[in-house]
Amino acid sequence: MNKKVVYLHGFASSSQSEKALLTSAFFARNYRHIDYAALDLPYEPIAALALIKQHIGTRRDVALIGSSLGGFLATCIAEQLACRACLINPAVAPHTVLNKHLGRYYHPVLQQHFDVTPAQINQLKQLMPAQLQQPQNYLLLLQSGDEVLDYRLALDYYQGAEIKLSEGGDHSYVGYAAQLETIANFCQLA
């Protein structure tokens, strides 16, 4: 059975985001033998994790790619499965960031409203692993110019991981396409 790779988008994003589409095209072009999927995640953290687990099933030969809040969710799953995860400007302690964004929002791609509630913030706080059990299972792609998340939090939390920090950039990760082969290699797809 082929390895499974799952892409997890960030907050208020979707499988139709630029990074998700670049990743999907890259895997379709270069790794057709890989069981690849980019999921559209629910906004409730517990529901998002349940969908990811349902999609993975009983598989253990999994690698995750997570961007921003998707990086947080990938961390939660990777800690449970002891699998590899590539994280792009991941959210660390996302409850502290999203706590400032309570309210109702509209997602133009998915064409639906969603709410950020105190209950979701509490879920995120409860879900955050206190400490990584196998930091060597993580590849972090960070840019110091991230205007949404403080990259230094990731440097501290993911100590022991393989970290590629580039100066400048932004939260979307400027030059992401050039990192896709590095991500594939870290996922051990050969």
JSON list of C-alpha atoms in Angstrom, two decimals:
[
{"chain": "A", "resi": 1, "resn": "MET", "atom": "CA", "xyz": [0.00, 0.00, 0.00]},
{"chain": "A", "resi": 2, "resn": "ASN", "atom": "CA", "xyz": [1.28, 3.45, -0.89]},
{"chain": "A", "resi": 3, "resn": "LYS", "atom": "CA", "xyz": [2.08, 6.06, 1.70]},
{"chain": "A", "resi": 4, "resn": "LYS", "atom": "CA", "xyz": [-0.68, 8.54, 2.49]},
{"chain": "A", "resi": 5, "resn": "VAL", "atom": "CA", "xyz": [0.05, 12.29, 2.50]},
{"chain": "A", "resi": 6, "resn": "VAL", "atom": "CA", "xyz": [-2.59, 14.71, 3.77]},
{"chain": "A", "resi": 7, "resn": "TYR", "atom": "CA", "xyz": [-2.51, 18.51, 3.35]},
{"chain": "A", "resi": 8, "resn": "LEU", "atom": "CA", "xyz": [-4.20, 20.52, 6.11]},
{"chain": "A", "resi": 9, "resn": "HIS", "atom": "CA", "xyz": [-5.04, 24.16, 5.38]},
{"chain": "A", "resi": 10, "resn": "GLY", "atom": "CA", "xyz": [-5.01, 27.00, 7.85]},
{"chain": "A", "resi": 11, "resn": "PHE", "atom": "CA", "xyz": [-7.74, 29.03, 9.53]},
{"chain": "A", "resi": 12, "resn": "ALA", "atom": "CA", "xyz": [-10.40, 30.42, 7.17]},
{"chain": "A", "resi": 13, "resn": "SER", "atom": "CA", "xyz": [-8.70, 28.68, 4.24]},
{"chain": "A", "resi": 14, "resn": "SER", "atom": "CA", "xyz": [-9.58, 25.62, 2.14]},
{"chain": "A", "resi": 15, "resn": "SER", "atom": "CA", "xyz": [-8.28, 22.96, -0.22]},
{"chain": "A", "resi": 16, "resn": "GLN", "atom": "CA", "xyz": [-8.55, 25.67, -2.89]},
{"chain": "A", "resi": 17, "resn": "SER", "atom": "CA", "xyz": [-5.94, 27.98, -1.33]},
{"chain": "A", "resi": 18, "resn": "GLU", "atom": "CA", "xyz": [-2.83, 28.79, -3.33]},
{"chain": "A", "resi": 19, "resn": "LYS", "atom": "CA", "xyz": [-0.58, 26.57, -1.16]},
{"chain": "A", "resi": 20, "resn": "ALA", "atom": "CA", "xyz": [-3.04, 23.69, -1.25]},
{"chain": "A", "resi": 21, "resn": "LEU", "atom": "CA", "xyz": [-3.36, 23.92, -5.04]},
{"chain": "A", "resi": 22, "resn": "LEU", "atom": "CA", "xyz": [0.42, 24.14, -5.51]},
{"chain": "A", "resi": 23, "resn": "THR", "atom": "CA", "xyz": [0.89, 21.10, -3.25]},
{"chain": "A", "resi": 24, "resn": "SER", "atom": "CA", "xyz": [-1.85, 19.10, -4.99]},
{"chain": "A", "resi": 25, "resn": "ALA", "atom": "CA", "xyz": [-0.42, 19.87, -8.44]},
{"chain": "A", "resi": 26, "resn": "PHE", "atom": "CA", "xyz": [3.10, 18.97, -7.29]},
{"chain": "A", "resi": 27, "resn": "PHE", "atom": "CA", "xyz": [2.01, 15.57, -5.95]},
{"chain": "A", "resi": 28, "resn": "ALA", "atom": "CA", "xyz": [-0.15, 14.85, -9.02]},
{"chain": "A", "resi": 29, "resn": "ARG", "atom": "CA", "xyz": [2.80, 15.64, -11.28]},
{"chain": "A", "resi": 30, "resn": "ASN", "atom": "CA", "xyz": [5.67, 14.02, -9.35]},
{"chain": "A", "resi": 31, "resn": "TYR", "atom": "CA", "xyz": [4.23, 11.44, -6.94]},
{"chain": "A", "resi": 32, "resn": "ARG", "atom": "CA", "xyz": [1.23, 9.83, -8.62]},
{"chain": "A", "resi": 33, "resn": "HIS", "atom": "CA", "xyz": [1.87, 6.62, -6.69]},
{"chain": "A", "resi": 34, "resn": "ILE", "atom": "CA", "xyz": [1.24, 8.44, -3.38]},
{"chain": "A", "resi": 35, "resn": "ASP", "atom": "CA", "xyz": [-2.22, 8.46, -1.83]},
{"chain": "A", "resi": 36, "resn": "TYR", "atom": "CA", "xyz": [-2.51, 12.26, -1.52]},
{"chain": "A", "resi": 37, "resn": "ALA", "atom": "CA", "xyz": [-5.44, 14.37, -0.33]},
{"chain": "A", "resi": 38, "resn": "ALA", "atom": "CA", "xyz": [-6.05, 18.01, 0.53]},
{"chain": "A", "resi": 39, "resn": "LEU", "atom": "CA", "xyz": [-8.94, 18.16, 2.99]},
{"chain": "A", "resi": 40, "resn": "ASP", "atom": "CA", "xyz": [-11.51, 20.88, 3.61]},
{"chain": "A", "resi": 41, "resn": "LEU", "atom": "CA", "xyz": [-11.59, 21.06, 7.38]},
{"chain": "A", "resi": 42, "resn": "PRO", "atom": "CA", "xyz": [-14.51, 22.04, 9.62]},
{"chain": "A", "resi": 43, "resn": "TYR", "atom": "CA", "xyz": [-14.00, 25.09, 11.82]},
{"chain": "A", "resi": 44, "resn": "GLU", "atom": "CA", "xyz": [-14.62, 23.24, 15.08]},
{"chain": "A", "resi": 45, "resn": "PRO", "atom": "CA", "xyz": [-11.20, 21.89, 16.19]},
{"chain": "A", "resi": 46, "resn": "ILE", "atom": "CA", "xyz": [-12.63, 18.61, 17.50]},
{"chain": "A", "resi": 47, "resn": "ALA", "atom": "CA", "xyz": [-14.61, 18.09, 14.27]},
{"chain": "A", "resi": 48, "resn": "ALA", "atom": "CA", "xyz": [-11.51, 18.90, 12.18]},
{"chain": "A", "resi": 49, "resn": "LEU", "atom": "CA", "xyz": [-9.42, 16.32, 14.05]},
{"chain": "A", "resi": 50, "resn": "ALA", "atom": "CA", "xyz": [-12.22, 13.76, 13.74]},
{"chain": "A", "resi": 51, "resn": "LEU", "atom": "CA", "xyz": [-12.37, 14.29, 9.95]},
{"chain": "A", "resi": 52, "resn": "ILE", "atom": "CA", "xyz": [-8.58, 13.92, 9.64]},
{"chain": "A", "resi": 53, "resn": "LYS", "atom": "CA", "xyz": [-8.62, 10.71, 11.70]},
{"chain": "A", "resi": 54, "resn": "GLN", "atom": "CA", "xyz": [-11.55, 9.37, 9.69]},
{"chain": "A", "resi": 55, "resn": "HIS", "atom": "CA", "xyz": [-9.70, 10.11, 6.45]},
{"chain": "A", "resi": 56, "resn": "ILE", "atom": "CA", "xyz": [-6.52, 8.42, 7.65]},
{"chain": "A", "resi": 57, "resn": "GLY", "atom": "CA", "xyz": [-8.38, 5.45, 9.12]},
{"chain": "A", "resi": 58, "resn": "THR", "atom": "CA", "xyz": [-6.12, 2.74, 10.50]},
{"chain": "A", "resi": 59, "resn": "ARG", "atom": "CA", "xyz": [-3.19, 3.72, 8.30]},
{"chain": "A", "resi": 60, "resn": "ARG", "atom": "CA", "xyz": [0.13, 4.31, 10.01]},
{"chain": "A", "resi": 61, "resn": "ASP", "atom": "CA", "xyz": [2.22, 5.08, 6.91]},
{"chain": "A", "resi": 62, "resn": "VAL", "atom": "CA", "xyz": [1.08, 8.70, 6.91]},
{"chain": "A", "resi": 63, "resn": "ALA", "atom": "CA", "xyz": [2.79, 12.06, 6.49]},
{"chain": "A", "resi": 64, "resn": "LEU", "atom": "CA", "xyz": [1.07, 15.38, 7.10]},
{"chain": "A", "resi": 65, "resn": "ILE", "atom": "CA", "xyz": [1.60, 18.82, 5.63]},
{"chain": "A", "resi": 66, "resn": "GLY", "atom": "CA", "xyz": [0.02, 21.60, 7.67]},
{"chain": "A", "resi": 67, "resn": "SER", "atom": "CA", "xyz": [-0.09, 25.34, 7.18]},
{"chain": "A", "resi": 68, "resn": "SER", "atom": "CA", "xyz": [-0.76, 27.75, 10.08]},
{"chain": "A", "resi": 69, "resn": "LEU", "atom": "CA", "xyz": [-3.69, 26.29, 12.07]},
{"chain": "A", "resi": 70, "resn": "GLY", "atom": "CA", "xyz": [-3.37, 23.20, 9.86]},
{"chain": "A", "resi": 71, "resn": "GLY", "atom": "CA", "xyz": [0.16, 22.92, 11.29]},
{"chain": "A", "resi": 72, "resn": "PHE", "atom": "CA", "xyz": [-1.31, 22.84, 14.79]},
{"chain": "A", "resi": 73, "resn": "LEU", "atom": "CA", "xyz": [-3.80, 20.14, 13.78]},
{"chain": "A", "resi": 74, "resn": "ALA", "atom": "CA", "xyz": [-1.01, 18.20, 12.05]},
{"chain": "A", "resi": 75, "resn": "THR", "atom": "CA", "xyz": [0.98, 18.36, 15.29]},
{"chain": "A", "resi": 76, "resn": "CYS", "atom": "CA", "xyz": [-1.95, 16.96, 17.28]},
{"chain": "A", "resi": 77, "resn": "ILE", "atom": "CA", "xyz": [-2.27, 14.01, 14.86]},
{"chain": "A", "resi": 78, "resn": "ALA", "atom": "CA", "xyz": [1.49, 13.47, 14.48]},
{"chain": "A", "resi": 79, "resn": "GLU", "atom": "CA", "xyz": [1.86, 13.24, 18.24]},
{"chain": "A", "resi": 80, "resn": "GLN", "atom": "CA", "xyz": [-0.81, 10.51, 18.33]},
{"chain": "A", "resi": 81, "resn": "LEU", "atom": "CA", "xyz": [0.47, 8.53, 15.33]},
{"chain": "A", "resi": 82, "resn": "ALA", "atom": "CA", "xyz": [4.21, 9.23, 15.69]},
{"chain": "A", "resi": 83, "resn": "CYS", "atom": "CA", "xyz": [4.25, 10.16, 11.99]},
{"chain": "A", "resi": 84, "resn": "ARG", "atom": "CA", "xyz": [6.14, 12.82, 10.08]},
{"chain": "A", "resi": 85, "resn": "ALA", "atom": "CA", "xyz": [4.70, 16.30, 9.66]},
{"chain": "A", "resi": 86, "resn": "CYS", "atom": "CA", "xyz": [5.88, 19.26, 7.60]},
{"chain": "A", "resi": 87, "resn": "LEU", "atom": "CA", "xyz": [4.63, 22.52, 9.04]},
{"chain": "A", "resi": 88, "resn": "ILE", "atom": "CA", "xyz": [4.52, 25.85, 7.22]},
{"chain": "A", "resi": 89, "resn": "ASN", "atom": "CA", "xyz": [4.47, 28.85, 9.59]},
{"chain": "A", "resi": 90, "resn": "PRO", "atom": "CA", "xyz": [2.55, 26.73, 12.12]},
{"chain": "A", "resi": 91, "resn": "ALA", "atom": "CA", "xyz": [0.25, 28.13, 14.78]},
{"chain": "A", "resi": 92, "resn": "VAL", "atom": "CA", "xyz": [1.65, 27.55, 18.26]},
{"chain": "A", "resi": 93, "resn": "ALA", "atom": "CA", "xyz": [-0.88, 28.02, 21.07]},
{"chain": "A", "resi": 94, "resn": "PRO", "atom": "CA", "xyz": [-3.53, 29.09, 18.51]},
{"chain": "A", "resi": 95, "resn": "HIS", "atom": "CA", "xyz": [-6.01, 29.77, 21.30]},
{"chain": "A", "resi": 96, "resn": "THR", "atom": "CA", "xyz": [-4.01, 32.88, 22.20]},
{"chain": "A", "resi": 97, "resn": "VAL", "atom": "CA", "xyz": [-4.21, 34.21, 18.62]},
{"chain": "A", "resi": 98, "resn": "LEU", "atom": "CA", "xyz": [-7.79, 33.29, 17.77]},
{"chain": "A", "resi": 99, "resn": "ASN", "atom": "CA", "xyz": [-9.02, 34.59, 21.11]},
{"chain": "A", "resi": 100, "resn": "LYS", "atom": "CA", "xyz": [-8.69, 38.05, 19.54]},
{"chain": "A", "resi": 101, "resn": "HIS", "atom": "CA", "xyz": [-10.91, 37.06, 16.60]},
{"chain": "A", "resi": 102, "resn": "LEU", "atom": "CA", "xyz": [-14.15, 35.89, 18.20]},
{"chain": "A", "resi": 103, "resn": "GLY", "atom": "CA", "xyz": [-17.23, 36.41, 16.04]},
{"chain": "A", "resi": 104, "resn": "ARG", "atom": "CA", "xyz": [-18.91, 35.46, 12.77]},
{"chain": "A", "resi": 105, "resn": "TYR", "atom": "CA", "xyz": [-17.05, 35.25, 9.46]},
{"chain": "A", "resi": 106, "resn": "TYR", "atom": "CA", "xyz": [-17.83, 34.35, 5.85]},
{"chain": "A", "resi": 107, "resn": "HIS", "atom": "CA", "xyz": [-15.67, 32.02, 3.80]},
{"chain": "A", "resi": 108, "resn": "PRO", "atom": "CA", "xyz": [-15.83, 33.08, 0.12]},
{"chain": "A", "resi": 109, "resn": "VAL", "atom": "CA", "xyz": [-14.48, 29.81, -1.34]},
{"chain": "A", "resi": 110, "resn": "LEU", "atom": "CA", "xyz": [-16.66, 27.49, 0.71]},
{"chain": "A", "resi": 111, "resn": "GLN", "atom": "CA", "xyz": [-19.51, 30.06, 0.58]},
{"chain": "A", "resi": 112, "resn": "GLN", "atom": "CA", "xyz": [-20.55, 29.57, 4.17]},
{"chain": "A", "resi": 113, "resn": "HIS", "atom": "CA", "xyz": [-20.59, 31.45, 7.44]},
{"chain": "A", "resi": 114, "resn": "PHE", "atom": "CA", "xyz": [-18.63, 30.23, 10.43]},
{"chain": "A", "resi": 115, "resn": "ASP", "atom": "CA", "xyz": [-18.19, 31.35, 14.00]},
{"chain": "A", "resi": 116, "resn": "VAL", "atom": "CA", "xyz": [-15.16, 31.59, 16.25]},
{"chain": "A", "resi": 117, "resn": "THR", "atom": "CA", "xyz": [-16.45, 30.91, 19.75]},
{"chain": "A", "resi": 118, "resn": "PRO", "atom": "CA", "xyz": [-15.01, 30.78, 23.26]},
{"chain": "A", "resi": 119, "resn": "ALA", "atom": "CA", "xyz": [-15.79, 27.03, 23.27]},
{"chain": "A", "resi": 120, "resn": "GLN", "atom": "CA", "xyz": [-13.52, 26.55, 20.22]},
{"chain": "A", "resi": 121, "resn": "ILE", "atom": "CA", "xyz": [-10.78, 28.58, 21.88]},
{"chain": "A", "resi": 122, "resn": "ASN", "atom": "CA", "xyz": [-11.02, 26.32, 24.93]},
{"chain": "A", "resi": 123, "resn": "GLN", "atom": "CA", "xyz": [-10.87, 23.22, 22.69]},
{"chain": "A", "resi": 124, "resn": "LEU", "atom": "CA", "xyz": [-7.67, 24.49, 21.07]},
{"chain": "A", "resi": 125, "resn": "LYS", "atom": "CA", "xyz": [-6.14, 25.14, 24.48]},
{"chain": "A", "resi": 126, "resn": "GLN", "atom": "CA", "xyz": [-7.02, 21.63, 25.66]},
{"chain": "A", "resi": 127, "resn": "LEU", "atom": "CA", "xyz": [-5.74, 19.99, 22.47]},
{"chain": "A", "resi": 128, "resn": "MET", "atom": "CA", "xyz": [-2.28, 21.57, 22.49]},
{"chain": "A", "resi": 129, "resn": "PRO", "atom": "CA", "xyz": [0.36, 18.97, 23.35]},
{"chain": "A", "resi": 130, "resn": "ALA", "atom": "CA", "xyz": [2.31, 20.22, 26.38]},
{"chain": "A", "resi": 131, "resn": "GLN", "atom": "CA", "xyz": [5.56, 18.88, 24.93]},
{"chain": "A", "resi": 132, "resn": "LEU", "atom": "CA", "xyz": [6.55, 17.11, 21.73]},
{"chain": "A", "resi": 133, "resn": "GLN", "atom": "CA", "xyz": [7.36, 13.44, 22.19]},
{"chain": "A", "resi": 134, "resn": "GLN", "atom": "CA", "xyz": [9.37, 13.04, 18.95]},
{"chain": "A", "resi": 135, "resn": "PRO", "atom": "CA", "xyz": [10.48, 16.46, 17.66]},
{"chain": "A", "resi": 136, "resn": "GLN", "atom": "CA", "xyz": [12.61, 14.77, 14.99]},
{"chain": "A", "resi": 137, "resn": "ASN", "atom": "CA", "xyz": [9.32, 13.89, 13.21]},
{"chain": "A", "resi": 138, "resn": "TYR", "atom": "CA", "xyz": [8.82, 17.54, 12.27]},
{"chain": "A", "resi": 139, "resn": "LEU", "atom": "CA", "xyz": [10.08, 19.78, 9.49]},
{"chain": "A", "resi": 140, "resn": "LEU", "atom": "CA", "xyz": [9.31, 23.46, 10.02]},
{"chain": "A", "resi": 141, "resn": "LEU", "atom": "CA", "xyz": [9.35, 26.03, 7.26]},
{"chain": "A", "resi": 142, "resn": "LEU", "atom": "CA", "xyz": [9.33, 29.43, 8.94]},
{"chain": "A", "resi": 143, "resn": "GLN", "atom": "CA", "xyz": [9.63, 32.99, 7.69]},
{"chain": "A", "resi": 144, "resn": "SER", "atom": "CA", "xyz": [10.62, 35.74, 10.06]},
{"chain": "A", "resi": 145, "resn": "GLY", "atom": "CA", "xyz": [8.34, 38.23, 8.27]},
{"chain": "A", "resi": 146, "resn": "ASP", "atom": "CA", "xyz": [5.19, 36.30, 9.24]},
{"chain": "A", "resi": 147, "resn": "GLU", "atom": "CA", "xyz": [2.77, 39.12, 10.10]},
{"chain": "A", "resi": 148, "resn": "VAL", "atom": "CA", "xyz": [0.17, 36.82, 11.73]},
{"chain": "A", "resi": 149, "resn": "LEU", "atom": "CA", "xyz": [2.20, 34.47, 13.94]},
{"chain": "A", "resi": 150, "resn": "ASP", "atom": "CA", "xyz": [5.42, 35.01, 15.88]},
{"chain": "A", "resi": 151, "resn": "TYR", "atom": "CA", "xyz": [7.91, 32.55, 14.36]},
{"chain": "A", "resi": 152, "resn": "ARG", "atom": "CA", "xyz": [9.95, 32.60, 17.60]},
{"chain": "A", "resi": 153, "resn": "LEU", "atom": "CA", "xyz": [7.16, 30.70, 19.37]},
{"chain": "A", "resi": 154, "resn": "ALA", "atom": "CA", "xyz": [7.61, 27.88, 16.83]},
{"chain": "A", "resi": 155, "resn": "LEU", "atom": "CA", "xyz": [11.41, 27.97, 17.27]},
{"chain": "A", "resi": 156, "resn": "ASP", "atom": "CA", "xyz": [10.92, 27.45, 20.98]},
{"chain": "A", "resi": 157, "resn": "TYR", "atom": "CA", "xyz": [8.09, 24.89, 20.89]},
{"chain": "A", "resi": 158, "resn": "TYR", "atom": "CA", "xyz": [9.57, 22.70, 18.15]},
{"chain": "A", "resi": 159, "resn": "GLN", "atom": "CA", "xyz": [13.11, 22.45, 19.56]},
{"chain": "A", "resi": 160, "resn": "GLY", "atom": "CA", "xyz": [14.79, 19.35, 18.17]},
{"chain": "A", "resi": 161, "resn": "ALA", "atom": "CA", "xyz": [12.85, 19.50, 14.89]},
{"chain": "A", "resi": 162, "resn": "GLU", "atom": "CA", "xyz": [14.41, 20.18, 11.50]},
{"chain": "A", "resi": 163, "resn": "ILE", "atom": "CA", "xyz": [13.86, 23.91, 11.08]},
{"chain": "A", "resi": 164, "resn": "LYS", "atom": "CA", "xyz": [14.35, 26.00, 7.95]},
{"chain": "A", "resi": 165, "resn": "LEU", "atom": "CA", "xyz": [14.05, 29.66, 8.86]},
{"chain": "A", "resi": 166, "resn": "SER", "atom": "CA", "xyz": [14.27, 32.25, 6.13]},
{"chain": "A", "resi": 167, "resn": "GLU", "atom": "CA", "xyz": [14.43, 35.99, 6.70]},
{"chain": "A", "resi": 168, "resn": "GLY", "atom": "CA", "xyz": [11.54, 38.13, 5.50]},
{"chain": "A", "resi": 169, "resn": "GLY", "atom": "CA", "xyz": [8.60, 36.58, 3.73]},
{"chain": "A", "resi": 170, "resn": "ASP", "atom": "CA", "xyz": [5.12, 36.57, 5.22]},
{"chain": "A", "resi": 171, "resn": "HIS", "atom": "CA", "xyz": [2.46, 34.30, 6.70]},
{"chain": "A", "resi": 172, "resn": "SER", "atom": "CA", "xyz": [1.63, 32.77, 3.30]},
{"chain": "A", "resi": 173, "resn": "TYR", "atom": "CA", "xyz": [5.28, 31.63, 3.02]},
{"chain": "A", "resi": 174, "resn": "VAL", "atom": "CA", "xyz": [6.84, 33.43, 0.07]},
{"chain": "A", "resi": 175, "resn": "GLY", "atom": "CA", "xyz": [8.53, 30.98, -2.31]},
{"chain": "A", "resi": 176, "resn": "TYR", "atom": "CA", "xyz": [6.57, 27.97, -1.05]},
{"chain": "A", "resi": 177, "resn": "ALA", "atom": "CA", "xyz": [6.68, 26.12, -4.40]},
{"chain": "A", "resi": 178, "resn": "ALA", "atom": "CA", "xyz": [10.48, 25.92, -4.17]},
{"chain": "A", "resi": 179, "resn": "GLN", "atom": "CA", "xyz": [10.12, 23.96, -0.88]},
{"chain": "A", "resi": 180, "resn": "LEU", "atom": "CA", "xyz": [7.85, 21.20, -2.20]},
{"chain": "A", "resi": 181, "resn": "GLU", "atom": "CA", "xyz": [10.66, 18.77, -3.07]},
{"chain": "A", "resi": 182, "resn": "THR", "atom": "CA", "xyz": [12.15, 19.32, 0.42]},
{"chain": "A", "resi": 183, "resn": "ILE", "atom": "CA", "xyz": [8.74, 18.53, 1.90]},
{"chain": "A", "resi": 184, "resn": "ALA", "atom": "CA", "xyz": [8.37, 15.39, -0.23]},
{"chain": "A", "resi": 185, "resn": "ASN", "atom": "CA", "xyz": [11.84, 14.20, 0.77]},
{"chain": "A", "resi": 186, "resn": "PHE", "atom": "CA", "xyz": [11.08, 14.73, 4.46]},
{"chain": "A", "resi": 187, "resn": "CYS", "atom": "CA", "xyz": [7.86, 12.73, 4.06]},
{"chain": "A", "resi": 188, "resn": "GLN", "atom": "CA", "xyz": [10.02, 9.78, 2.96]},
{"chain": "A", "resi": 189, "resn": "LEU", "atom": "CA", "xyz": [8.00, 9.00, -0.15]},
{"chain": "A", "resi": 190, "resn": "ALA", "atom": "CA", "xyz": [10.58, 6.90, -1.97]}
]
